[in-house]
Short mmCIF file of C-alpha atoms in Angstrom, two decimals:
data_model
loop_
_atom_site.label_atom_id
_atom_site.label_comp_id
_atom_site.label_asym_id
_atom_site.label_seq_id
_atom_site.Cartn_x
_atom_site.Cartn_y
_atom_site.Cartn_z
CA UNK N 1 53.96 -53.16 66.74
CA UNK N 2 53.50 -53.99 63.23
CA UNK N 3 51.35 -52.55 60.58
CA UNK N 4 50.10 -55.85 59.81
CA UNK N 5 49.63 -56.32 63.85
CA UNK N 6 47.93 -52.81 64.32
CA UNK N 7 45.48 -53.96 61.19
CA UNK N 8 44.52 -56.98 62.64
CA UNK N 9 43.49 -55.57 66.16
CA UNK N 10 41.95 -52.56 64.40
CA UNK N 11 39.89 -54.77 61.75
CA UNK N 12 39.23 -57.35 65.36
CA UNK N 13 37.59 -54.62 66.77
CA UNK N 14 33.52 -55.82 67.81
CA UNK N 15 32.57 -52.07 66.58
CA UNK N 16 34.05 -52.21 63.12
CA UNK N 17 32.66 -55.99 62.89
CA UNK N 18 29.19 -54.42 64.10
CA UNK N 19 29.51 -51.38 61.51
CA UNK N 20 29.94 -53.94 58.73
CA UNK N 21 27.45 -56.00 59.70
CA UNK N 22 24.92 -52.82 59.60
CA UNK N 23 26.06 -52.16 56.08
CA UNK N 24 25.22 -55.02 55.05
CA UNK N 25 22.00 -55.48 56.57
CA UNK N 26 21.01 -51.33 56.24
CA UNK N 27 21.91 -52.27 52.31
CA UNK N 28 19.33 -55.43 52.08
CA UNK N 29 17.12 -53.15 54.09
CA UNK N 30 17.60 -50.47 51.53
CA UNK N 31 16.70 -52.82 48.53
CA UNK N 32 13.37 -54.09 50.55
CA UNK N 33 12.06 -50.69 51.14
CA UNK N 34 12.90 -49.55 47.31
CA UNK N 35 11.25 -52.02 45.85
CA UNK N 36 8.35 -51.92 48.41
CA UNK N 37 8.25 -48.03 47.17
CA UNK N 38 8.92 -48.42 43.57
CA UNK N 39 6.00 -51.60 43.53
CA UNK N 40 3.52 -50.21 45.88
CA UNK N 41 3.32 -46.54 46.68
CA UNK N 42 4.52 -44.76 43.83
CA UNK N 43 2.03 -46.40 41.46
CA UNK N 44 -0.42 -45.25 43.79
CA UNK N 45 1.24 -41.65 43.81
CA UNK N 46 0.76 -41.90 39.88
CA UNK N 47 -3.31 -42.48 40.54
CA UNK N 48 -3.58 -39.38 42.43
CA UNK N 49 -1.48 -37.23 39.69
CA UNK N 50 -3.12 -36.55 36.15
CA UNK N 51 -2.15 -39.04 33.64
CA UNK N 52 -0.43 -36.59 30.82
CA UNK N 53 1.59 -34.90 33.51
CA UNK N 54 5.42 -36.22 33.24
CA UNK N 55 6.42 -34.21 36.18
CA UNK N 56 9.78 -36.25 36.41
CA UNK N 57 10.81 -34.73 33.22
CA UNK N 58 10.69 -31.33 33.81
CA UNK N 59 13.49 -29.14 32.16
CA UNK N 60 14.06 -25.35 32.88
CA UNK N 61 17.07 -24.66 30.06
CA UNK N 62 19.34 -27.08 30.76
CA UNK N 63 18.21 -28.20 34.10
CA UNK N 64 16.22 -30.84 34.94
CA UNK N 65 14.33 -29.70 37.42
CA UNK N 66 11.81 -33.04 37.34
CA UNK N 67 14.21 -35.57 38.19
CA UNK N 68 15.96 -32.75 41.24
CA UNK N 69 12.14 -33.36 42.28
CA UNK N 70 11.93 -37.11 41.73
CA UNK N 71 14.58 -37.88 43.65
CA UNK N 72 13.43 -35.48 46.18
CA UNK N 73 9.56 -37.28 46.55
CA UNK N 74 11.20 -40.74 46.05
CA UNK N 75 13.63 -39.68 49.15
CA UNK N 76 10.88 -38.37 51.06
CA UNK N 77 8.95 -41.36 50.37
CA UNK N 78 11.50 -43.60 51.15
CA UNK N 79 12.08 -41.90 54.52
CA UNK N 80 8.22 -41.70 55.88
CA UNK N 81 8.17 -45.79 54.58
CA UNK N 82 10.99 -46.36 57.02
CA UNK N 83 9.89 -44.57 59.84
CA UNK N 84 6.09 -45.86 59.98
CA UNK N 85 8.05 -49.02 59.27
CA UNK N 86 10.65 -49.20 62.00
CA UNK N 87 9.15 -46.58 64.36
CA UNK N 88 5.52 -46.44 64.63
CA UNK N 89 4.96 -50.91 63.73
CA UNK N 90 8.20 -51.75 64.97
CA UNK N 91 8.86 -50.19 68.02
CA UNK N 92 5.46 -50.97 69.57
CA UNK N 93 7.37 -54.99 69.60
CA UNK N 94 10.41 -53.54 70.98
CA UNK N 95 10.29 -52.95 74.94
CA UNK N 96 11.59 -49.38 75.93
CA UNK N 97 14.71 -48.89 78.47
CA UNK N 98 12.69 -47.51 81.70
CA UNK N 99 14.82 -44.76 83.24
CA UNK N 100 15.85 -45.54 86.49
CA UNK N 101 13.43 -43.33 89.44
CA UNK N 102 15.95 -40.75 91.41
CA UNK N 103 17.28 -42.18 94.51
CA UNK N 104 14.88 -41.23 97.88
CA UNK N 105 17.98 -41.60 100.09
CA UNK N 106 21.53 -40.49 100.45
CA UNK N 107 24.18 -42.17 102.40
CA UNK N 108 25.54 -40.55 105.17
CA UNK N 109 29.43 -40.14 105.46
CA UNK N 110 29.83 -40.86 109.29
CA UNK N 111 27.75 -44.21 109.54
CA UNK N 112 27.03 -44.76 106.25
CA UNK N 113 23.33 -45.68 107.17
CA UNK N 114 20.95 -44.70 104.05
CA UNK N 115 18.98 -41.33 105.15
CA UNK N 116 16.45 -39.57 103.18
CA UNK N 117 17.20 -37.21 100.92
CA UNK N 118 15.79 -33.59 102.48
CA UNK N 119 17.00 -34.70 106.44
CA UNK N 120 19.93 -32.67 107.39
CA UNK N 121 20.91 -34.45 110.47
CA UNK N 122 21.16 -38.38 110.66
CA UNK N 123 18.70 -40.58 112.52
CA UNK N 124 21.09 -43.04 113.55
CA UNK N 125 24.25 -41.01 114.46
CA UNK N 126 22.91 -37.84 114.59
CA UNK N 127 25.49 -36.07 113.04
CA UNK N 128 25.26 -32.90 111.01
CA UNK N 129 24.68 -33.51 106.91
#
């Protein structure tokens, strides 16, 4: 087989179609729930912090320590937004895969009539299980 053959069924593939597709989606996603953050909650994070306090530009020598910590609240923001988002408003819209209940019978190998699970001999022909 060709490279260009082994390319084409490896690009073909539903899973790297459906990985791409994520990207793209998981990137629009990204830009909704930045601006959402950047608009909406961190103006409201700047009413609960003193006014003269520039905590984002925080040096210690040469490091700045305030934007480490920005980009640490803005990531922790970002990641409570999307879970109350997709987890707690979400999910209540999306049903839940019930786990099937454990089987109350077994087969049994002579007859193959169902039997319950705790009988040791078979109702119908008798033999030992």
């Amino acid at each position: 087989m060709s490279m260009k053959d082994e390319f084409k069924a490896f690009i073909m593939k539903g899973n790297v179609i459906d990985l791409a597709v994520a990207v793209v989606v998981g990137g629009a996603f990204g830009k909704i729930i930045a601006a959402f953050v950047d608009g909406i909650v961190m103006p409201l994070v700047t009413y609960v912090l003193p006014a003269n306090i520039k905590w984002e530009e925080w040096v210690l020598g040469k490091f700045r320590v305030g934007a480490v910590l920005g980009a640490t609240v803005n990531f922790l923001i970002i990641a409570l937004v999307i879970f109350i988002v997709l987890i707690k408003f979400l999910g209540r819209f999306i049903k839940k895969e019930e786990t099937p209940a454990a089987p109350a019978t077994k087969e049994c190998p002579a007859c193959l009539e169902p039997v319950p699970l705790k009988a040791t001999r078979c109702k119908h022909c008798t033999s030992q299980l």
